[in-house]
Amino acid sequence: MSQGLLHKYASLLPVTDQTPRLTLGEGATPLVYAEKLSDRIQAHVYLKLEGLNPTGSFKDRGMVMAVAKAKEEGASAVICASTGNTSASAAAYASKAGLSCFVVIPHGYVALGKLAQAMVYGADIIPIKGNFDQALQVVRQLSEKHPISLVNSVNPYRLEGQKTAAFEIREQLGRDVDIVALPVGNAGNISAYWKGFKEAHQVQMISKTPHMWGFEAEGAAAIVKNKVIENPDTFATAIRIGNPASWDLAVQAREESQGDIDDVTDEQIREAYELLSAEEGIFCEPASASSVAGLLKKANKGQVPEGATIVSVLTGNGLKDPTTAMDSINQELEPISGDEEELTKLIFKHQEV
Ligand code: AN7
């Protein structure tokens, strides 16, 4: 039976006797070796498939902690702003914990699968005529005035739960990692991983901490450009964020880990997205592919140390965004009658079998 992260990592988390042991079976996601990608960049690349969490994204690690604490503190409702995955995760854990859930989203910029999830889990969805940054601002104000628990990553419990991914990577790999590559949107994830690796180092679970490499979408690259982006833009809607809430923590992670935060174009993200499915058999969502896009960009510039052990975090499942998937294929499906002759002709048209 899955006992979840709050049980497994109780001693490393702010879990007390009063904390409900909430779980949907989050964590313990696969770490898969990517042969072709490793060949391409002359390093050892492992993909951390966070899209295999219960709601299909990495958010479940932090959300289980945040919702459990909200429940422990007697809250009856949670609220978040979201580009989609946070809302799906909050809605699921709120449902499990018996809390109401309100989600405020940028209208028209949340991928279909994420929207469907939040709705089916029974959250109250409130779309705004504005972007994620505006949505976050308004929910922060509201949660200060009313007894509704804010479960965005500005809630410190989110980073606490999220940091468990760092412990898990060490356990799965059985050795230290040189570089961790991941997408950056609101910058909670990179901050949480760094916290996790530092704590793992303190308790001698690891003998050295990795360099943190974060990648923003070029049209939303606030940290790279060192300025707030008023109108962030990228087809990777999950990271369409122009004023990351954990900006300072992400910069700290970059400095302390001697890492880097760089940007990748939509075209580079799309190439990585297609490469992962065509060559590695992995279907992730566009934002997730930015971590691989970033690795390829750095390899092209000769900045990937040869033979390095790299973990690239694929934050969300490809099924979250079927619209982008179908657009990337750009193929109309025409049914045939289904008789064998016609099928044989079609199959042998392009290749000798
Ligand atoms: C697939 O759901 O911000 O840098 O509201 O969904 O920790 O924000 C999602 C972000 C990367 C960026 N990959 O992580 C939200 C939200 C995926 C994401 C990120 C998100 P952070």
JSON list of N, CA and C in Angstrom, two decimals, residues 152-224:
[
{"chain": "A", "resi": 152, "resn": "ASN", "atom": "N", "xyz": [-0.41, 28.22, -2.72]},
{"chain": "A", "resi": 152, "resn": "ASN", "atom": "CA", "xyz": [0.65, 28.45, -3.73]},
{"chain": "A", "resi": 152, "resn": "ASN", "atom": "C", "xyz": [2.01, 28.23, -3.05]},
{"chain": "A", "resi": 153, "resn": "SER", "atom": "N", "xyz": [3.08, 28.22, -3.86]},
{"chain": "A", "resi": 153, "resn": "SER", "atom": "CA", "xyz": [4.39, 27.87, -3.29]},
{"chain": "A", "resi": 153, "resn": "SER", "atom": "C", "xyz": [4.96, 28.98, -2.40]},
{"chain": "A", "resi": 154, "resn": "VAL", "atom": "N", "xyz": [4.26, 30.11, -2.24]},
{"chain": "A", "resi": 154, "resn": "VAL", "atom": "CA", "xyz": [4.64, 31.08, -1.21]},
{"chain": "A", "resi": 154, "resn": "VAL", "atom": "C", "xyz": [4.32, 30.50, 0.18]},
{"chain": "A", "resi": 155, "resn": "ASN", "atom": "N", "xyz": [3.48, 29.48, 0.22]},
{"chain": "A", "resi": 155, "resn": "ASN", "atom": "CA", "xyz": [3.22, 28.73, 1.46]},
{"chain": "A", "resi": 155, "resn": "ASN", "atom": "C", "xyz": [4.45, 27.82, 1.69]},
{"chain": "A", "resi": 156, "resn": "PRO", "atom": "N", "xyz": [5.18, 28.06, 2.79]},
{"chain": "A", "resi": 156, "resn": "PRO", "atom": "CA", "xyz": [6.45, 27.33, 2.99]},
{"chain": "A", "resi": 156, "resn": "PRO", "atom": "C", "xyz": [6.29, 25.80, 3.03]},
{"chain": "A", "resi": 157, "resn": "TYR", "atom": "N", "xyz": [5.11, 25.32, 3.38]},
{"chain": "A", "resi": 157, "resn": "TYR", "atom": "CA", "xyz": [4.91, 23.87, 3.41]},
{"chain": "A", "resi": 157, "resn": "TYR", "atom": "C", "xyz": [5.01, 23.25, 2.02]},
{"chain": "A", "resi": 158, "resn": "ARG", "atom": "N", "xyz": [4.69, 24.06, 1.00]},
{"chain": "A", "resi": 158, "resn": "ARG", "atom": "CA", "xyz": [4.81, 23.55, -0.37]},
{"chain": "A", "resi": 158, "resn": "ARG", "atom": "C", "xyz": [6.27, 23.18, -0.67]},
{"chain": "A", "resi": 159, "resn": "LEU", "atom": "N", "xyz": [7.20, 24.07, -0.32]},
{"chain": "A", "resi": 159, "resn": "LEU", "atom": "CA", "xyz": [8.61, 23.79, -0.60]},
{"chain": "A", "resi": 159, "resn": "LEU", "atom": "C", "xyz": [9.11, 22.62, 0.24]},
{"chain": "A", "resi": 160, "resn": "GLU", "atom": "N", "xyz": [8.58, 22.51, 1.46]},
{"chain": "A", "resi": 160, "resn": "GLU", "atom": "CA", "xyz": [8.98, 21.40, 2.33]},
{"chain": "A", "resi": 160, "resn": "GLU", "atom": "C", "xyz": [8.64, 20.05, 1.67]},
{"chain": "A", "resi": 161, "resn": "GLY", "atom": "N", "xyz": [7.41, 19.91, 1.24]},
{"chain": "A", "resi": 161, "resn": "GLY", "atom": "CA", "xyz": [7.01, 18.65, 0.61]},
{"chain": "A", "resi": 161, "resn": "GLY", "atom": "C", "xyz": [7.76, 18.42, -0.69]},
{"chain": "A", "resi": 162, "resn": "GLN", "atom": "N", "xyz": [7.95, 19.50, -1.44]},
{"chain": "A", "resi": 162, "resn": "GLN", "atom": "CA", "xyz": [8.59, 19.42, -2.75]},
{"chain": "A", "resi": 162, "resn": "GLN", "atom": "C", "xyz": [10.05, 18.95, -2.65]},
{"chain": "A", "resi": 163, "resn": "LYS", "atom": "N", "xyz": [10.71, 19.33, -1.55]},
{"chain": "A", "resi": 163, "resn": "LYS", "atom": "CA", "xyz": [12.14, 19.01, -1.42]},
{"chain": "A", "resi": 163, "resn": "LYS", "atom": "C", "xyz": [12.40, 17.50, -1.38]},
{"chain": "A", "resi": 164, "resn": "THR", "atom": "N", "xyz": [11.36, 16.70, -1.12]},
{"chain": "A", "resi": 164, "resn": "THR", "atom": "CA", "xyz": [11.54, 15.24, -1.03]},
{"chain": "A", "resi": 164, "resn": "THR", "atom": "C", "xyz": [12.06, 14.64, -2.35]},
{"chain": "A", "resi": 165, "resn": "ALA", "atom": "N", "xyz": [11.84, 15.36, -3.44]},
{"chain": "A", "resi": 165, "resn": "ALA", "atom": "CA", "xyz": [12.33, 14.86, -4.74]},
{"chain": "A", "resi": 165, "resn": "ALA", "atom": "C", "xyz": [13.85, 14.73, -4.72]},
{"chain": "A", "resi": 166, "resn": "ALA", "atom": "N", "xyz": [14.51, 15.64, -4.02]},
{"chain": "A", "resi": 166, "resn": "ALA", "atom": "CA", "xyz": [15.98, 15.59, -3.95]},
{"chain": "A", "resi": 166, "resn": "ALA", "atom": "C", "xyz": [16.43, 14.32, -3.22]},
{"chain": "A", "resi": 167, "resn": "PHE", "atom": "N", "xyz": [15.73, 13.98, -2.13]},
{"chain": "A", "resi": 167, "resn": "PHE", "atom": "CA", "xyz": [16.09, 12.77, -1.37]},
{"chain": "A", "resi": 167, "resn": "PHE", "atom": "C", "xyz": [15.90, 11.53, -2.25]},
{"chain": "A", "resi": 168, "resn": "GLU", "atom": "N", "xyz": [14.78, 11.55, -2.95]},
{"chain": "A", "resi": 168, "resn": "GLU", "atom": "CA", "xyz": [14.42, 10.38, -3.76]},
{"chain": "A", "resi": 168, "resn": "GLU", "atom": "C", "xyz": [15.43, 10.13, -4.87]},
{"chain": "A", "resi": 169, "resn": "ILE", "atom": "N", "xyz": [15.90, 11.20, -5.48]},
{"chain": "A", "resi": 169, "resn": "ILE", "atom": "CA", "xyz": [16.87, 11.07, -6.58]},
{"chain": "A", "resi": 169, "resn": "ILE", "atom": "C", "xyz": [18.13, 10.38, -6.06]},
{"chain": "A", "resi": 170, "resn": "ARG", "atom": "N", "xyz": [18.58, 10.80, -4.89]},
{"chain": "A", "resi": 170, "resn": "ARG", "atom": "CA", "xyz": [19.78, 10.18, -4.31]},
{"chain": "A", "resi": 170, "resn": "ARG", "atom": "C", "xyz": [19.54, 8.68, -4.05]},
{"chain": "A", "resi": 171, "resn": "GLU", "atom": "N", "xyz": [18.38, 8.38, -3.51]},
{"chain": "A", "resi": 171, "resn": "GLU", "atom": "CA", "xyz": [18.06, 6.97, -3.21]},
{"chain": "A", "resi": 171, "resn": "GLU", "atom": "C", "xyz": [18.02, 6.13, -4.49]},
{"chain": "A", "resi": 172, "resn": "GLN", "atom": "N", "xyz": [17.41, 6.69, -5.51]},
{"chain": "A", "resi": 172, "resn": "GLN", "atom": "CA", "xyz": [17.23, 5.92, -6.75]},
{"chain": "A", "resi": 172, "resn": "GLN", "atom": "C", "xyz": [18.53, 5.75, -7.52]},
{"chain": "A", "resi": 173, "resn": "LEU", "atom": "N", "xyz": [19.35, 6.80, -7.50]},
{"chain": "A", "resi": 173, "resn": "LEU", "atom": "CA", "xyz": [20.57, 6.78, -8.29]},
{"chain": "A", "resi": 173, "resn": "LEU", "atom": "C", "xyz": [21.67, 6.02, -7.56]},
{"chain": "A", "resi": 174, "resn": "GLY", "atom": "N", "xyz": [21.65, 6.09, -6.25]},
{"chain": "A", "resi": 174, "resn": "GLY", "atom": "CA", "xyz": [22.68, 5.41, -5.46]},
{"chain": "A", "resi": 174, "resn": "GLY", "atom": "C", "xyz": [24.03, 6.11, -5.50]},
{"chain": "A", "resi": 175, "resn": "ARG", "atom": "N", "xyz": [24.08, 7.27, -6.11]},
{"chain": "A", "resi": 175, "resn": "ARG", "atom": "CA", "xyz": [25.32, 8.06, -6.08]},
{"chain": "A", "resi": 175, "resn": "ARG", "atom": "C", "xyz": [24.97, 9.54, -6.22]},
{"chain": "A", "resi": 176, "resn": "ASP", "atom": "N", "xyz": [25.96, 10.39, -6.12]},
{"chain": "A", "resi": 176, "resn": "ASP", "atom": "CA", "xyz": [25.69, 11.83, -6.18]},
{"chain": "A", "resi": 176, "resn": "ASP", "atom": "C", "xyz": [25.43, 12.29, -7.62]},
{"chain": "A", "resi": 177, "resn": "VAL", "atom": "N", "xyz": [24.68, 13.36, -7.72]},
{"chain": "A", "resi": 177, "resn": "VAL", "atom": "CA", "xyz": [24.35, 13.96, -9.01]},
{"chain": "A", "resi": 177, "resn": "VAL", "atom": "C", "xyz": [25.25, 15.18, -9.22]},
{"chain": "A", "resi": 178, "resn": "ASP", "atom": "N", "xyz": [25.67, 15.40, -10.46]},
{"chain": "A", "resi": 178, "resn": "ASP", "atom": "CA", "xyz": [26.48, 16.59, -10.73]},
{"chain": "A", "resi": 178, "resn": "ASP", "atom": "C", "xyz": [25.62, 17.81, -11.03]},
{"chain": "A", "resi": 179, "resn": "ILE", "atom": "N", "xyz": [24.57, 17.57, -11.83]},
{"chain": "A", "resi": 179, "resn": "ILE", "atom": "CA", "xyz": [23.75, 18.69, -12.30]},
{"chain": "A", "resi": 179, "resn": "ILE", "atom": "C", "xyz": [22.28, 18.28, -12.26]},
{"chain": "A", "resi": 180, "resn": "VAL", "atom": "N", "xyz": [21.44, 19.17, -11.78]},
{"chain": "A", "resi": 180, "resn": "VAL", "atom": "CA", "xyz": [19.99, 18.95, -11.87]},
{"chain": "A", "resi": 180, "resn": "VAL", "atom": "C", "xyz": [19.41, 20.05, -12.76]},
{"chain": "A", "resi": 181, "resn": "ALA", "atom": "N", "xyz": [18.73, 19.64, -13.82]},
{"chain": "A", "resi": 181, "resn": "ALA", "atom": "CA", "xyz": [18.14, 20.60, -14.76]},
{"chain": "A", "resi": 181, "resn": "ALA", "atom": "C", "xyz": [16.63, 20.59, -14.60]},
{"chain": "A", "resi": 182, "resn": "LEU", "atom": "N", "xyz": [16.04, 21.78, -14.52]},
{"chain": "A", "resi": 182, "resn": "LEU", "atom": "CA", "xyz": [14.58, 21.81, -14.38]},
{"chain": "A", "resi": 182, "resn": "LEU", "atom": "C", "xyz": [14.00, 23.11, -14.91]},
{"chain": "A", "resi": 183, "resn": "PRO", "atom": "N", "xyz": [12.71, 23.07, -15.26]},
{"chain": "A", "resi": 183, "resn": "PRO", "atom": "CA", "xyz": [12.07, 24.29, -15.75]},
{"chain": "A", "resi": 183, "resn": "PRO", "atom": "C", "xyz": [11.85, 25.28, -14.60]},
{"chain": "A", "resi": 184, "resn": "VAL", "atom": "N", "xyz": [11.80, 26.55, -14.93]},
{"chain": "A", "resi": 184, "resn": "VAL", "atom": "CA", "xyz": [11.52, 27.56, -13.91]},
{"chain": "A", "resi": 184, "resn": "VAL", "atom": "C", "xyz": [10.33, 28.41, -14.35]},
{"chain": "A", "resi": 185, "resn": "GLY", "atom": "N", "xyz": [9.32, 28.47, -13.49]},
{"chain": "A", "resi": 185, "resn": "GLY", "atom": "CA", "xyz": [8.15, 29.32, -13.74]},
{"chain": "A", "resi": 185, "resn": "GLY", "atom": "C", "xyz": [8.01, 30.29, -12.59]},
{"chain": "A", "resi": 186, "resn": "ASN", "atom": "N", "xyz": [7.36, 29.83, -11.54]},
{"chain": "A", "resi": 186, "resn": "ASN", "atom": "CA", "xyz": [7.21, 30.65, -10.33]},
{"chain": "A", "resi": 186, "resn": "ASN", "atom": "C", "xyz": [8.42, 30.45, -9.40]},
{"chain": "A", "resi": 187, "resn": "ALA", "atom": "N", "xyz": [9.29, 29.54, -9.78]},
{"chain": "A", "resi": 187, "resn": "ALA", "atom": "CA", "xyz": [10.59, 29.30, -9.14]},
{"chain": "A", "resi": 187, "resn": "ALA", "atom": "C", "xyz": [10.53, 28.58, -7.79]},
{"chain": "A", "resi": 188, "resn": "GLY", "atom": "N", "xyz": [9.40, 27.98, -7.48]},
{"chain": "A", "resi": 188, "resn": "GLY", "atom": "CA", "xyz": [9.29, 27.21, -6.25]},
{"chain": "A", "resi": 188, "resn": "GLY", "atom": "C", "xyz": [10.06, 25.90, -6.32]},
{"chain": "A", "resi": 189, "resn": "ASN", "atom": "N", "xyz": [9.98, 25.24, -7.45]},
{"chain": "A", "resi": 189, "resn": "ASN", "atom": "CA", "xyz": [10.58, 23.92, -7.58]},
{"chain": "A", "resi": 189, "resn": "ASN", "atom": "C", "xyz": [12.10, 23.96, -7.44]},
{"chain": "A", "resi": 190, "resn": "ILE", "atom": "N", "xyz": [12.73, 24.87, -8.15]},
{"chain": "A", "resi": 190, "resn": "ILE", "atom": "CA", "xyz": [14.21, 24.95, -8.08]},
{"chain": "A", "resi": 190, "resn": "ILE", "atom": "C", "xyz": [14.64, 25.28, -6.65]},
{"chain": "A", "resi": 191, "resn": "SER", "atom": "N", "xyz": [13.85, 26.13, -5.99]},
{"chain": "A", "resi": 191, "resn": "SER", "atom": "CA", "xyz": [14.18, 26.52, -4.60]},
{"chain": "A", "resi": 191, "resn": "SER", "atom": "C", "xyz": [14.03, 25.32, -3.66]},
{"chain": "A", "resi": 192, "resn": "ALA", "atom": "N", "xyz": [12.99, 24.52, -3.90]},
{"chain": "A", "resi": 192, "resn": "ALA", "atom": "CA", "xyz": [12.72, 23.37, -3.04]},
{"chain": "A", "resi": 192, "resn": "ALA", "atom": "C", "xyz": [13.78, 22.28, -3.24]},
{"chain": "A", "resi": 193, "resn": "TYR", "atom": "N", "xyz": [14.14, 22.01, -4.48]},
{"chain": "A", "resi": 193, "resn": "TYR", "atom": "CA", "xyz": [15.19, 21.02, -4.75]},
{"chain": "A", "resi": 193, "resn": "TYR", "atom": "C", "xyz": [16.48, 21.42, -4.04]},
{"chain": "A", "resi": 194, "resn": "TRP", "atom": "N", "xyz": [16.80, 22.71, -4.14]},
{"chain": "A", "resi": 194, "resn": "TRP", "atom": "CA", "xyz": [18.05, 23.16, -3.56]},
{"chain": "A", "resi": 194, "resn": "TRP", "atom": "C", "xyz": [18.03, 23.00, -2.04]},
{"chain": "A", "resi": 195, "resn": "LYS", "atom": "N", "xyz": [16.88, 23.32, -1.43]},
{"chain": "A", "resi": 195, "resn": "LYS", "atom": "CA", "xyz": [16.71, 23.12, 0.00]},
{"chain": "A", "resi": 195, "resn": "LYS", "atom": "C", "xyz": [16.90, 21.64, 0.34]},
{"chain": "A", "resi": 196, "resn": "GLY", "atom": "N", "xyz": [16.29, 20.78, -0.47]},
{"chain": "A", "resi": 196, "resn": "GLY", "atom": "CA", "xyz": [16.39, 19.34, -0.24]},
{"chain": "A", "resi": 196, "resn": "GLY", "atom": "C", "xyz": [17.83, 18.83, -0.34]},
{"chain": "A", "resi": 197, "resn": "PHE", "atom": "N", "xyz": [18.54, 19.29, -1.35]},
{"chain": "A", "resi": 197, "resn": "PHE", "atom": "CA", "xyz": [19.94, 18.83, -1.50]},
{"chain": "A", "resi": 197, "resn": "PHE", "atom": "C", "xyz": [20.81, 19.35, -0.36]},
{"chain": "A", "resi": 198, "resn": "LYS", "atom": "N", "xyz": [20.57, 20.59, 0.06]},
{"chain": "A", "resi": 198, "resn": "LYS", "atom": "CA", "xyz": [21.37, 21.12, 1.17]},
{"chain": "A", "resi": 198, "resn": "LYS", "atom": "C", "xyz": [21.11, 20.32, 2.45]},
{"chain": "A", "resi": 199, "resn": "GLU", "atom": "N", "xyz": [19.84, 19.99, 2.69]},
{"chain": "A", "resi": 199, "resn": "GLU", "atom": "CA", "xyz": [19.51, 19.21, 3.88]},
{"chain": "A", "resi": 199, "resn": "GLU", "atom": "C", "xyz": [20.07, 17.79, 3.79]},
{"chain": "A", "resi": 200, "resn": "ALA", "atom": "N", "xyz": [20.01, 17.23, 2.59]},
{"chain": "A", "resi": 200, "resn": "ALA", "atom": "CA", "xyz": [20.57, 15.87, 2.38]},
{"chain": "A", "resi": 200, "resn": "ALA", "atom": "C", "xyz": [22.07, 15.88, 2.67]},
{"chain": "A", "resi": 201, "resn": "HIS", "atom": "N", "xyz": [22.71, 16.98, 2.32]},
{"chain": "A", "resi": 201, "resn": "HIS", "atom": "CA", "xyz": [24.15, 17.12, 2.57]},
{"chain": "A", "resi": 201, "resn": "HIS", "atom": "C", "xyz": [24.43, 17.22, 4.07]},
{"chain": "A", "resi": 202, "resn": "GLN", "atom": "N", "xyz": [23.57, 17.99, 4.75]},
{"chain": "A", "resi": 202, "resn": "GLN", "atom": "CA", "xyz": [23.74, 18.16, 6.21]},
{"chain": "A", "resi": 202, "resn": "GLN", "atom": "C", "xyz": [23.64, 16.82, 6.96]},
{"chain": "A", "resi": 203, "resn": "VAL", "atom": "N", "xyz": [22.72, 15.97, 6.52]},
{"chain": "A", "resi": 203, "resn": "VAL", "atom": "CA", "xyz": [22.57, 14.68, 7.22]},
{"chain": "A", "resi": 203, "resn": "VAL", "atom": "C", "xyz": [23.42, 13.58, 6.57]},
{"chain": "A", "resi": 204, "resn": "GLN", "atom": "N", "xyz": [24.35, 14.01, 5.73]},
{"chain": "A", "resi": 204, "resn": "GLN", "atom": "CA", "xyz": [25.31, 13.11, 5.07]},
{"chain": "A", "resi": 204, "resn": "GLN", "atom": "C", "xyz": [24.66, 12.02, 4.23]},
{"chain": "A", "resi": 205, "resn": "MET", "atom": "N", "xyz": [23.50, 12.37, 3.67]},
{"chain": "A", "resi": 205, "resn": "MET", "atom": "CA", "xyz": [22.86, 11.47, 2.71]},
{"chain": "A", "resi": 205, "resn": "MET", "atom": "C", "xyz": [23.61, 11.57, 1.37]},
{"chain": "A", "resi": 206, "resn": "ILE", "atom": "N", "xyz": [24.17, 12.76, 1.11]},
{"chain": "A", "resi": 206, "resn": "ILE", "atom": "CA", "xyz": [24.98, 12.96, -0.10]},
{"chain": "A", "resi": 206, "resn": "ILE", "atom": "C", "xyz": [26.31, 13.57, 0.31]},
{"chain": "A", "resi": 207, "resn": "SER", "atom": "N", "xyz": [27.35, 13.34, -0.52]},
{"chain": "A", "resi": 207, "resn": "SER", "atom": "CA", "xyz": [28.65, 13.90, -0.14]},
{"chain": "A", "resi": 207, "resn": "SER", "atom": "C", "xyz": [28.93, 15.23, -0.84]},
{"chain": "A", "resi": 208, "resn": "LYS", "atom": "N", "xyz": [28.15, 15.53, -1.89]},
{"chain": "A", "resi": 208, "resn": "LYS", "atom": "CA", "xyz": [28.26, 16.86, -2.49]},
{"chain": "A", "resi": 208, "resn": "LYS", "atom": "C", "xyz": [26.93, 17.27, -3.10]},
{"chain": "A", "resi": 209, "resn": "THR", "atom": "N", "xyz": [26.68, 18.55, -3.15]},
{"chain": "A", "resi": 209, "resn": "THR", "atom": "CA", "xyz": [25.42, 19.05, -3.72]},
{"chain": "A", "resi": 209, "resn": "THR", "atom": "C", "xyz": [25.60, 19.31, -5.22]},
{"chain": "A", "resi": 210, "resn": "PRO", "atom": "N", "xyz": [24.53, 19.11, -6.00]},
{"chain": "A", "resi": 210, "resn": "PRO", "atom": "CA", "xyz": [24.65, 19.35, -7.45]},
{"chain": "A", "resi": 210, "resn": "PRO", "atom": "C", "xyz": [24.55, 20.83, -7.82]},
{"chain": "A", "resi": 211, "resn": "HIS", "atom": "N", "xyz": [24.97, 21.13, -9.04]},
{"chain": "A", "resi": 211, "resn": "HIS", "atom": "CA", "xyz": [24.71, 22.46, -9.60]},
{"chain": "A", "resi": 211, "resn": "HIS", "atom": "C", "xyz": [23.26, 22.51, -10.07]},
{"chain": "A", "resi": 212, "resn": "MET", "atom": "N", "xyz": [22.55, 23.55, -9.74]},
{"chain": "A", "resi": 212, "resn": "MET", "atom": "CA", "xyz": [21.15, 23.68, -10.16]},
{"chain": "A", "resi": 212, "resn": "MET", "atom": "C", "xyz": [21.10, 24.49, -11.46]},
{"chain": "A", "resi": 213, "resn": "TRP", "atom": "N", "xyz": [20.56, 23.88, -12.49]},
{"chain": "A", "resi": 213, "resn": "TRP", "atom": "CA", "xyz": [20.39, 24.58, -13.77]},
{"chain": "A", "resi": 213, "resn": "TRP", "atom": "C", "xyz": [18.89, 24.75, -14.03]},
{"chain": "A", "resi": 214, "resn": "GLY", "atom": "N", "xyz": [18.43, 25.99, -14.00]},
{"chain": "A", "resi": 214, "resn": "GLY", "atom": "CA", "xyz": [17.01, 26.27, -14.24]},
{"chain": "A", "resi": 214, "resn": "GLY", "atom": "C", "xyz": [16.82, 26.91, -15.61]},
{"chain": "A", "resi": 215, "resn": "PHE", "atom": "N", "xyz": [15.69, 26.61, -16.24]},
{"chain": "A", "resi": 215, "resn": "PHE", "atom": "CA", "xyz": [15.44, 27.18, -17.56]},
{"chain": "A", "resi": 215, "resn": "PHE", "atom": "C", "xyz": [14.06, 27.82, -17.64]},
{"chain": "A", "resi": 216, "resn": "GLU", "atom": "N", "xyz": [14.05, 29.11, -17.95]},
{"chain": "A", "resi": 216, "resn": "GLU", "atom": "CA", "xyz": [12.80, 29.85, -18.17]},
{"chain": "A", "resi": 216, "resn": "GLU", "atom": "C", "xyz": [12.50, 29.89, -19.66]},
{"chain": "A", "resi": 217, "resn": "ALA", "atom": "N", "xyz": [11.24, 30.07, -20.00]},
{"chain": "A", "resi": 217, "resn": "ALA", "atom": "CA", "xyz": [10.89, 30.31, -21.41]},
{"chain": "A", "resi": 217, "resn": "ALA", "atom": "C", "xyz": [11.32, 31.74, -21.75]},
{"chain": "A", "resi": 218, "resn": "GLU", "atom": "N", "xyz": [11.86, 31.90, -22.95]},
{"chain": "A", "resi": 218, "resn": "GLU", "atom": "CA", "xyz": [12.43, 33.20, -23.33]},
{"chain": "A", "resi": 218, "resn": "GLU", "atom": "C", "xyz": [11.43, 34.36, -23.17]},
{"chain": "A", "resi": 219, "resn": "GLY", "atom": "N", "xyz": [10.17, 34.09, -23.49]},
{"chain": "A", "resi": 219, "resn": "GLY", "atom": "CA", "xyz": [9.17, 35.15, -23.39]},
{"chain": "A", "resi": 219, "resn": "GLY", "atom": "C", "xyz": [8.68, 35.42, -21.97]},
{"chain": "A", "resi": 220, "resn": "ALA", "atom": "N", "xyz": [9.23, 34.67, -21.03]},
{"chain": "A", "resi": 220, "resn": "ALA", "atom": "CA", "xyz": [8.82, 34.83, -19.63]},
{"chain": "A", "resi": 220, "resn": "ALA", "atom": "C", "xyz": [10.04, 34.73, -18.72]},
{"chain": "A", "resi": 221, "resn": "ALA", "atom": "N", "xyz": [11.17, 35.24, -19.23]},
{"chain": "A", "resi": 221, "resn": "ALA", "atom": "CA", "xyz": [12.45, 34.99, -18.54]},
{"chain": "A", "resi": 221, "resn": "ALA", "atom": "C", "xyz": [12.81, 36.13, -17.59]},
{"chain": "A", "resi": 222, "resn": "ALA", "atom": "N", "xyz": [12.01, 36.31, -16.56]},
{"chain": "A", "resi": 222, "resn": "ALA", "atom": "CA", "xyz": [12.21, 37.43, -15.64]},
{"chain": "A", "resi": 222, "resn": "ALA", "atom": "C", "xyz": [13.56, 37.34, -14.92]},
{"chain": "A", "resi": 223, "resn": "ILE", "atom": "N", "xyz": [13.89, 36.14, -14.46]},
{"chain": "A", "resi": 223, "resn": "ILE", "atom": "CA", "xyz": [15.13, 36.01, -13.66]},
{"chain": "A", "resi": 223, "resn": "ILE", "atom": "C", "xyz": [16.36, 36.20, -14.55]},
{"chain": "A", "resi": 224, "resn": "VAL", "atom": "N", "xyz": [16.30, 35.61, -15.75]},
{"chain": "A", "resi": 224, "resn": "VAL", "atom": "CA", "xyz": [17.42, 35.74, -16.69]},
{"chain": "A", "resi": 224, "resn": "VAL", "atom": "C", "xyz": [17.63, 37.21, -17.06]}
]
